[in-house]
mmCIF file of C-alpha atoms and ligand atoms in Angstrom:
data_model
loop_
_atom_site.group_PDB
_atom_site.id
_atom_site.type_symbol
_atom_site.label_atom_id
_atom_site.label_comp_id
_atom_site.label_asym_id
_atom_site.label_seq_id
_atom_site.Cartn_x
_atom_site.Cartn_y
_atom_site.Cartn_z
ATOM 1 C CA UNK B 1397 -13.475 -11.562 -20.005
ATOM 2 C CA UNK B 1398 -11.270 -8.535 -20.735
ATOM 3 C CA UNK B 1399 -14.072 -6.875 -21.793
ATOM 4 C CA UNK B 1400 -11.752 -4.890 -24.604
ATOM 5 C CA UNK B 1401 -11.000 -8.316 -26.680
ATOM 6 C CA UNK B 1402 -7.367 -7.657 -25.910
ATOM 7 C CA UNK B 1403 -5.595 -10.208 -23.348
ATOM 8 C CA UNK B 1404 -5.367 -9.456 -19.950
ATOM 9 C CA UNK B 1405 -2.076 -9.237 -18.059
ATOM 10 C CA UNK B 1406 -1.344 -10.060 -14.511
ATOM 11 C CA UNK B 1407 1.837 -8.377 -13.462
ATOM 12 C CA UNK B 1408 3.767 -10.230 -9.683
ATOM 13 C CA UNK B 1409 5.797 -8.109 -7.765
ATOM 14 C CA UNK B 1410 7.422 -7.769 -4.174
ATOM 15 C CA UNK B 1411 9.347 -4.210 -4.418
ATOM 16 C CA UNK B 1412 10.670 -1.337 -6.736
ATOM 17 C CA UNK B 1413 8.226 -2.466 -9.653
ATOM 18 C CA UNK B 1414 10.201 -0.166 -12.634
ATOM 19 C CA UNK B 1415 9.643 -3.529 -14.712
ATOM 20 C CA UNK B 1416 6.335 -2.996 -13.838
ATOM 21 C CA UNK B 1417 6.363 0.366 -14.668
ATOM 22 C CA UNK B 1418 7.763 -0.365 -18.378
ATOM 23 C CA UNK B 1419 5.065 -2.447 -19.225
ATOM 24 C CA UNK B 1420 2.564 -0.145 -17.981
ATOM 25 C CA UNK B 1421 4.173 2.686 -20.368
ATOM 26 C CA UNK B 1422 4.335 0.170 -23.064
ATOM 27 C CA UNK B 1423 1.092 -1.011 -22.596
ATOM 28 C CA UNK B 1424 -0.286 3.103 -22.623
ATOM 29 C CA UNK B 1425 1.705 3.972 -25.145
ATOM 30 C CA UNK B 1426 0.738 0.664 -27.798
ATOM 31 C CA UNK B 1427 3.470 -0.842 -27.915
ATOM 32 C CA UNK B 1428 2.214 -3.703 -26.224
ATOM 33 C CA UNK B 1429 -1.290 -4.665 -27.318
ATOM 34 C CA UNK B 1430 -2.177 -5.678 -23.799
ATOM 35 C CA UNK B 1431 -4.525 -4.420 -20.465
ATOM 36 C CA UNK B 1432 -2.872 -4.990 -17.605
ATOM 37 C CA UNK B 1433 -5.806 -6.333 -14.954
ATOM 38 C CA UNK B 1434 -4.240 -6.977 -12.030
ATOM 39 C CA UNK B 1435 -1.190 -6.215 -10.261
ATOM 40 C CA UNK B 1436 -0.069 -8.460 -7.268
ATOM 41 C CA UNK B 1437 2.158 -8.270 -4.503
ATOM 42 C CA UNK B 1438 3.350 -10.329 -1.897
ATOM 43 C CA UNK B 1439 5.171 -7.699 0.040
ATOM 44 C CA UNK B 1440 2.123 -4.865 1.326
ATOM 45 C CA UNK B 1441 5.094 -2.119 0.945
ATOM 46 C CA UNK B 1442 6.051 -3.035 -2.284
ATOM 47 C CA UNK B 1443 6.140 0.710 -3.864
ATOM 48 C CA UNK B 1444 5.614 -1.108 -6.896
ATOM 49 C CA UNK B 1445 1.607 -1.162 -6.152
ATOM 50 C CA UNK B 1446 2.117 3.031 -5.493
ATOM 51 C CA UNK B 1447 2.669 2.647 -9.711
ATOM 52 C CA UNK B 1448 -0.282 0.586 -10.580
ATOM 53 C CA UNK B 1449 -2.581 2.656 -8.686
ATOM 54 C CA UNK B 1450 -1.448 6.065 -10.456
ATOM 55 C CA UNK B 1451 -1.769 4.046 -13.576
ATOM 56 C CA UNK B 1452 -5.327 2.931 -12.188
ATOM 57 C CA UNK B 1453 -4.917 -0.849 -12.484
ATOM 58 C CA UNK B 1454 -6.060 -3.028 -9.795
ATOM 59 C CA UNK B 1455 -3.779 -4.046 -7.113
ATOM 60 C CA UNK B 1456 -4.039 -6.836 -4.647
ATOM 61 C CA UNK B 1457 -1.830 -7.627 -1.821
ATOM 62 C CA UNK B 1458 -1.184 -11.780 -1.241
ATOM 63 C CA UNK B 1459 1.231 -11.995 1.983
ATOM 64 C CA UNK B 1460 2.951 -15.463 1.570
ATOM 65 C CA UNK B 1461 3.245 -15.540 5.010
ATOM 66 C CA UNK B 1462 -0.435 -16.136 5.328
ATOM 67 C CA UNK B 1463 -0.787 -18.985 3.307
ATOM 68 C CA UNK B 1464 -0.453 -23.180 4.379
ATOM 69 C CA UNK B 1465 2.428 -23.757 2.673
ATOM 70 C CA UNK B 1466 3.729 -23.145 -1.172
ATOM 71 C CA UNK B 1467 1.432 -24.928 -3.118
ATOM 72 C CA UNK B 1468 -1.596 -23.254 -1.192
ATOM 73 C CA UNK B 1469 -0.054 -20.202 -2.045
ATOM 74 C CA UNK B 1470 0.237 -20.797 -5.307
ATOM 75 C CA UNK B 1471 -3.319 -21.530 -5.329
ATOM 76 C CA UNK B 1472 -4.677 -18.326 -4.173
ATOM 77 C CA UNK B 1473 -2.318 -16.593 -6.547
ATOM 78 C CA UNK B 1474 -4.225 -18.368 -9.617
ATOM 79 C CA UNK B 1475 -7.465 -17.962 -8.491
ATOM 80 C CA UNK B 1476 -7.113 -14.466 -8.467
ATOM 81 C CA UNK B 1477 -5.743 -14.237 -11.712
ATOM 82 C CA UNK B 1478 -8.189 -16.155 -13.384
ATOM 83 C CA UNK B 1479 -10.906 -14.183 -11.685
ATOM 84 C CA UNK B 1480 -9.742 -11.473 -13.583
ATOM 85 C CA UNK B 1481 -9.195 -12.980 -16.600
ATOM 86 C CA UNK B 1482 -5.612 -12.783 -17.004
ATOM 87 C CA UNK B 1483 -3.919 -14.968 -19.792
ATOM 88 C CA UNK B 1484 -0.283 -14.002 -19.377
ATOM 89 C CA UNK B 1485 1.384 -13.621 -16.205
ATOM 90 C CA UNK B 1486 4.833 -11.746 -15.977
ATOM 91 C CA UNK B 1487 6.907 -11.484 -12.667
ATOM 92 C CA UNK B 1488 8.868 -8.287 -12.307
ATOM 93 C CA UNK B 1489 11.055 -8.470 -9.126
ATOM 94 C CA UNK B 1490 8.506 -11.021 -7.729
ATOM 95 C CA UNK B 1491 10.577 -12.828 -5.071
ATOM 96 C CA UNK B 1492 8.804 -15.930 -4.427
ATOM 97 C CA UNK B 1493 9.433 -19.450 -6.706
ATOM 98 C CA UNK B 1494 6.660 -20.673 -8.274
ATOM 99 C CA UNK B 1495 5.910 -24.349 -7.908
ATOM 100 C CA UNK B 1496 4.787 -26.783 -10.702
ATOM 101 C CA UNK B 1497 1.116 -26.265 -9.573
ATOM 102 C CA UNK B 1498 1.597 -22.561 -10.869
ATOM 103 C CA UNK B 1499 2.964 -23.263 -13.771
ATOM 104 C CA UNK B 1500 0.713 -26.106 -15.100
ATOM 105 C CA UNK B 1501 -2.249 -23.227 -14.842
ATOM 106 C CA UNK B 1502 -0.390 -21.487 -16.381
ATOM 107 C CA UNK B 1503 1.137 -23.545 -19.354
ATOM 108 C CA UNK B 1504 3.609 -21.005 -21.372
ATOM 109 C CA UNK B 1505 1.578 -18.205 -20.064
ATOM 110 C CA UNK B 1506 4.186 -16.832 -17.101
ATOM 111 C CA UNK B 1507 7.733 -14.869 -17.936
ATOM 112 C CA UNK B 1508 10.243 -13.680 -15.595
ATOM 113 C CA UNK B 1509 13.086 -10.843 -15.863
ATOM 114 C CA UNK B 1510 16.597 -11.661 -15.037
ATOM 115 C CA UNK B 1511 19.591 -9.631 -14.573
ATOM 116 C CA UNK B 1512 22.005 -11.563 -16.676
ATOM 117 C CA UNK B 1513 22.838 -13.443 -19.596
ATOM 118 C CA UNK B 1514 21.292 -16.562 -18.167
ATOM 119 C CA UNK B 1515 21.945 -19.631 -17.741
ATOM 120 C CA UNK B 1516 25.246 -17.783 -16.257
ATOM 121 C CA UNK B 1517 24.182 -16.530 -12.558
ATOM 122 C CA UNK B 1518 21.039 -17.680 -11.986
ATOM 123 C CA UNK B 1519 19.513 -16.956 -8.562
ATOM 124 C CA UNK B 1520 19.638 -13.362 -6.441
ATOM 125 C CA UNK B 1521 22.308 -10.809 -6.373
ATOM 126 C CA UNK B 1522 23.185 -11.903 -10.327
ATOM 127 C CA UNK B 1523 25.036 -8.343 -11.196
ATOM 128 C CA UNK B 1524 27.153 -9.205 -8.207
ATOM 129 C CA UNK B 1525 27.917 -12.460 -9.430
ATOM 130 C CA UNK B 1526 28.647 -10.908 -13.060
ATOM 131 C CA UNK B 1527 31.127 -8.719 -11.582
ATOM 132 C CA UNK B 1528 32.555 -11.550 -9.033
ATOM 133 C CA UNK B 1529 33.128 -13.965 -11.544
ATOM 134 C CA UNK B 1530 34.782 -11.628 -14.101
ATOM 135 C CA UNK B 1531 32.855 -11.602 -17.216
ATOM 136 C CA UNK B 1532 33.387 -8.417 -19.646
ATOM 137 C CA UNK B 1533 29.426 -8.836 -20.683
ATOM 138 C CA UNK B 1534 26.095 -8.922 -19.173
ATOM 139 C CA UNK B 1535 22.756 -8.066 -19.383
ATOM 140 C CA UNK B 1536 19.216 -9.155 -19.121
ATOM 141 C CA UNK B 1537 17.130 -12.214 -20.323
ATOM 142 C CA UNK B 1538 13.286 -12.989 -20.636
ATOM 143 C CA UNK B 1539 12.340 -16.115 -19.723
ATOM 144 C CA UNK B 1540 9.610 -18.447 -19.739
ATOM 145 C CA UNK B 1541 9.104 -19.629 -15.759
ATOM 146 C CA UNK B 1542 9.685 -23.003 -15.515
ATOM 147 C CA UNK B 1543 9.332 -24.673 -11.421
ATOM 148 C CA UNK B 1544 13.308 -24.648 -12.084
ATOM 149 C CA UNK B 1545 14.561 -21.351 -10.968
ATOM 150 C CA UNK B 1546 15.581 -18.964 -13.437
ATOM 151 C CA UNK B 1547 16.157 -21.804 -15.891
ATOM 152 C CA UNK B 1548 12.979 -22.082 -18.768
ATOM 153 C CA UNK B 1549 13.192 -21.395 -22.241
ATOM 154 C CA UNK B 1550 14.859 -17.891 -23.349
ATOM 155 C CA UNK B 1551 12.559 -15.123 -25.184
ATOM 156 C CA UNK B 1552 14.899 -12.064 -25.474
ATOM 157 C CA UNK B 1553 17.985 -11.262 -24.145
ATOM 158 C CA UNK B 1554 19.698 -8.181 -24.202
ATOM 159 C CA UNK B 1555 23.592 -7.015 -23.830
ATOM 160 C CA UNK B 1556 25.510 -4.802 -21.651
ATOM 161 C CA UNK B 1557 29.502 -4.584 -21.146
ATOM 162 C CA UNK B 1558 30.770 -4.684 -18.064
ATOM 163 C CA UNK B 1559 33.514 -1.826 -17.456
ATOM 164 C CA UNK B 1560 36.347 -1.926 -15.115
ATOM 165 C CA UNK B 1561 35.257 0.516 -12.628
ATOM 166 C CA UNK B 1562 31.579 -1.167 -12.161
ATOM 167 C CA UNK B 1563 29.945 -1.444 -8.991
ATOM 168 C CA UNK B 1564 27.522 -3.606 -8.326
ATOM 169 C CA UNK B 1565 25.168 -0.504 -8.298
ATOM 170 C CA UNK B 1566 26.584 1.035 -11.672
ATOM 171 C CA UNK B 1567 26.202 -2.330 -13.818
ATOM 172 C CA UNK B 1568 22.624 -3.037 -12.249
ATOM 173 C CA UNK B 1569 21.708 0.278 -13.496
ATOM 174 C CA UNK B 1570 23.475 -0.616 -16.759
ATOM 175 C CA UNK B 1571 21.223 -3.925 -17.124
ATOM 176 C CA UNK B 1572 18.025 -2.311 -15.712
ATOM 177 C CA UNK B 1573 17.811 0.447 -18.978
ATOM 178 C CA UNK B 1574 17.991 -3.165 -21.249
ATOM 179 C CA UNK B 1575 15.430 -4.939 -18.768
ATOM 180 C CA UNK B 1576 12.693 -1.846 -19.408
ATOM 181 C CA UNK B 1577 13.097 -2.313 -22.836
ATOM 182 C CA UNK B 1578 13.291 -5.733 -23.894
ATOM 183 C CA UNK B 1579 10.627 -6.700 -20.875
ATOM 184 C CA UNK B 1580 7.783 -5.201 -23.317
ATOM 185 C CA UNK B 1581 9.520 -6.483 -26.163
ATOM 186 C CA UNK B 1582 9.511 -9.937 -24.951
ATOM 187 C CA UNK B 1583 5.568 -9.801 -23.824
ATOM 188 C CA UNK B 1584 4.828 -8.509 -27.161
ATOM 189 C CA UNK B 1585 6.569 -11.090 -28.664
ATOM 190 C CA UNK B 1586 4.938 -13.832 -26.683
ATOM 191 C CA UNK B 1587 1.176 -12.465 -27.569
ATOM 192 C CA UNK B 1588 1.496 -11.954 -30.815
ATOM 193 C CA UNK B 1589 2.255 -16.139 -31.274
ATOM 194 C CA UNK B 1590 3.306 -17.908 -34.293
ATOM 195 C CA UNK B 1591 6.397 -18.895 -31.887
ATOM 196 C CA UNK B 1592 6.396 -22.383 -30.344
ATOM 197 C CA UNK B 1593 9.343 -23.821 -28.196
ATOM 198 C CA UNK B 1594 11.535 -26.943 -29.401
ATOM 199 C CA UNK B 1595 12.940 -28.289 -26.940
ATOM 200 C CA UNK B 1596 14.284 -25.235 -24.857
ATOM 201 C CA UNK B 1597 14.550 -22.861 -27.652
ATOM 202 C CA UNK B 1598 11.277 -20.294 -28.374
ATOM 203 C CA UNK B 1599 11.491 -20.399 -32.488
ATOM 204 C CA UNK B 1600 9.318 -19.033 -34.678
HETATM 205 C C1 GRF V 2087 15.056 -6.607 -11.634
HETATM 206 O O1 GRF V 2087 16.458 -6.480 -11.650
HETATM 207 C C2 GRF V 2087 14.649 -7.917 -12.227
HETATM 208 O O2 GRF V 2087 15.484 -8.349 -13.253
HETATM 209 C C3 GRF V 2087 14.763 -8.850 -11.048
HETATM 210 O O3 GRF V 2087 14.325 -8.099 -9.952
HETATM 211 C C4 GRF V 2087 14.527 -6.708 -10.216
HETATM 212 C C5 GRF V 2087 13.196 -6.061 -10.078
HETATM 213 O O4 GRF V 2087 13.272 -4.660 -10.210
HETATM 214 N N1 GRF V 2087 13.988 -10.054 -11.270
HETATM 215 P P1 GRF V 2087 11.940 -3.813 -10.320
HETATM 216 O O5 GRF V 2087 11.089 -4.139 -9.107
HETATM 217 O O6 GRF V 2087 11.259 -4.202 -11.601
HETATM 218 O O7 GRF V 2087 12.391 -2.390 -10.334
#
């Protein structure tokens, strides 16, 4: 269905999209052996979907608000990526959970992008809660997405310290440069296989 023979990624957003943008970059520059199909958001300003068009890749706009409830939500969002093909679905700043129904289409097929060393600060606002709680590292972690929140088995992870004069601001920027690069790391990773998960590790 991709047309190319190589598998087709669907890429969730609601805002910024600079994950988005990595993979697109990765994806153009070979580093990840992907298409990306589709690009959906559930937020119409999203200035993510400004990126996928200049990169001419499909973008649809699914409103949550529009939809029955959750699970009819999550309906619509699979039927339009299997329309298209899509095999691998990655969130990048997509703000909506996920329910089981999502996931089950889905089986090992959808990764998320968290700013921190999960399971530590799990949730919104995590470089906040870095900084809050005190601890002298950070950084970023790929995850499968389990209907848990930010709590599935761990792909890539990536480091950061965390100085004494951070902001909030200054170590989000610190975690974002590892996020852009281990996101297409991670996806790479994933498609290439020969991995399979024991229990909640990814080994192989
Ligand atoms: C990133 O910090 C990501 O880890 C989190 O949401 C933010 C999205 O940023 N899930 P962007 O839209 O990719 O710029």
């Amino acid at each position: 269905m991709s047309g190319h023979g190589v598998p087709v990624i669907g890429v969730l957003i609601s805002g910024r999209g600079s994950n988005l943008q990595a993979l697109i970059d990765a994806a153009r520059d070979g580093r990840l052996a992907a298409r990306i199909g589709v690009v959906i958001s559930n937020v119409p300003e999203a200035a993510g979907l400004a990126r996928a068009e200049a990169a001419g890749i499909e973008t649809l706009v699914l409103p949550h608000q529009t939809a029955a409830g959750r699970a009819e939500y999550d309906v619509s969002l699979v039927d339009a990526l299997r329309a298209r093909g899509v095999s691998l679905v990655c969130l990048a700043g997509f703000m909506r959970v996920l329910g089981a129904g999502f996931c089950a289409a889905f089986p090992h097929a959808v990764l998320n992008i968290h700013p921190s060393l999960l399971p530590a600060f799990p949730g919104t606002h995590a470089p906040r809660q870095a900084l809050a709680h005190g601890v002298r590292v950070s950084g970023a972690t790929v995850h499968f997405v389990t209907p848990e929140l930010d709590a599935g088995p761990i792909v890539i992870q990536g480091t950061v310290p965390v100085l004494d004069d951070d902001t909030e601001e200054t170590l989000a920027a610190r975690i974002l440069e590892v996020e852009h690069r281990i996101y297409p790391e991670a996806v790479s990773r994933v498609l290439s296989g020969g991995w399979r998960i024991e229990g909640r590790r990814v080994v192989g």
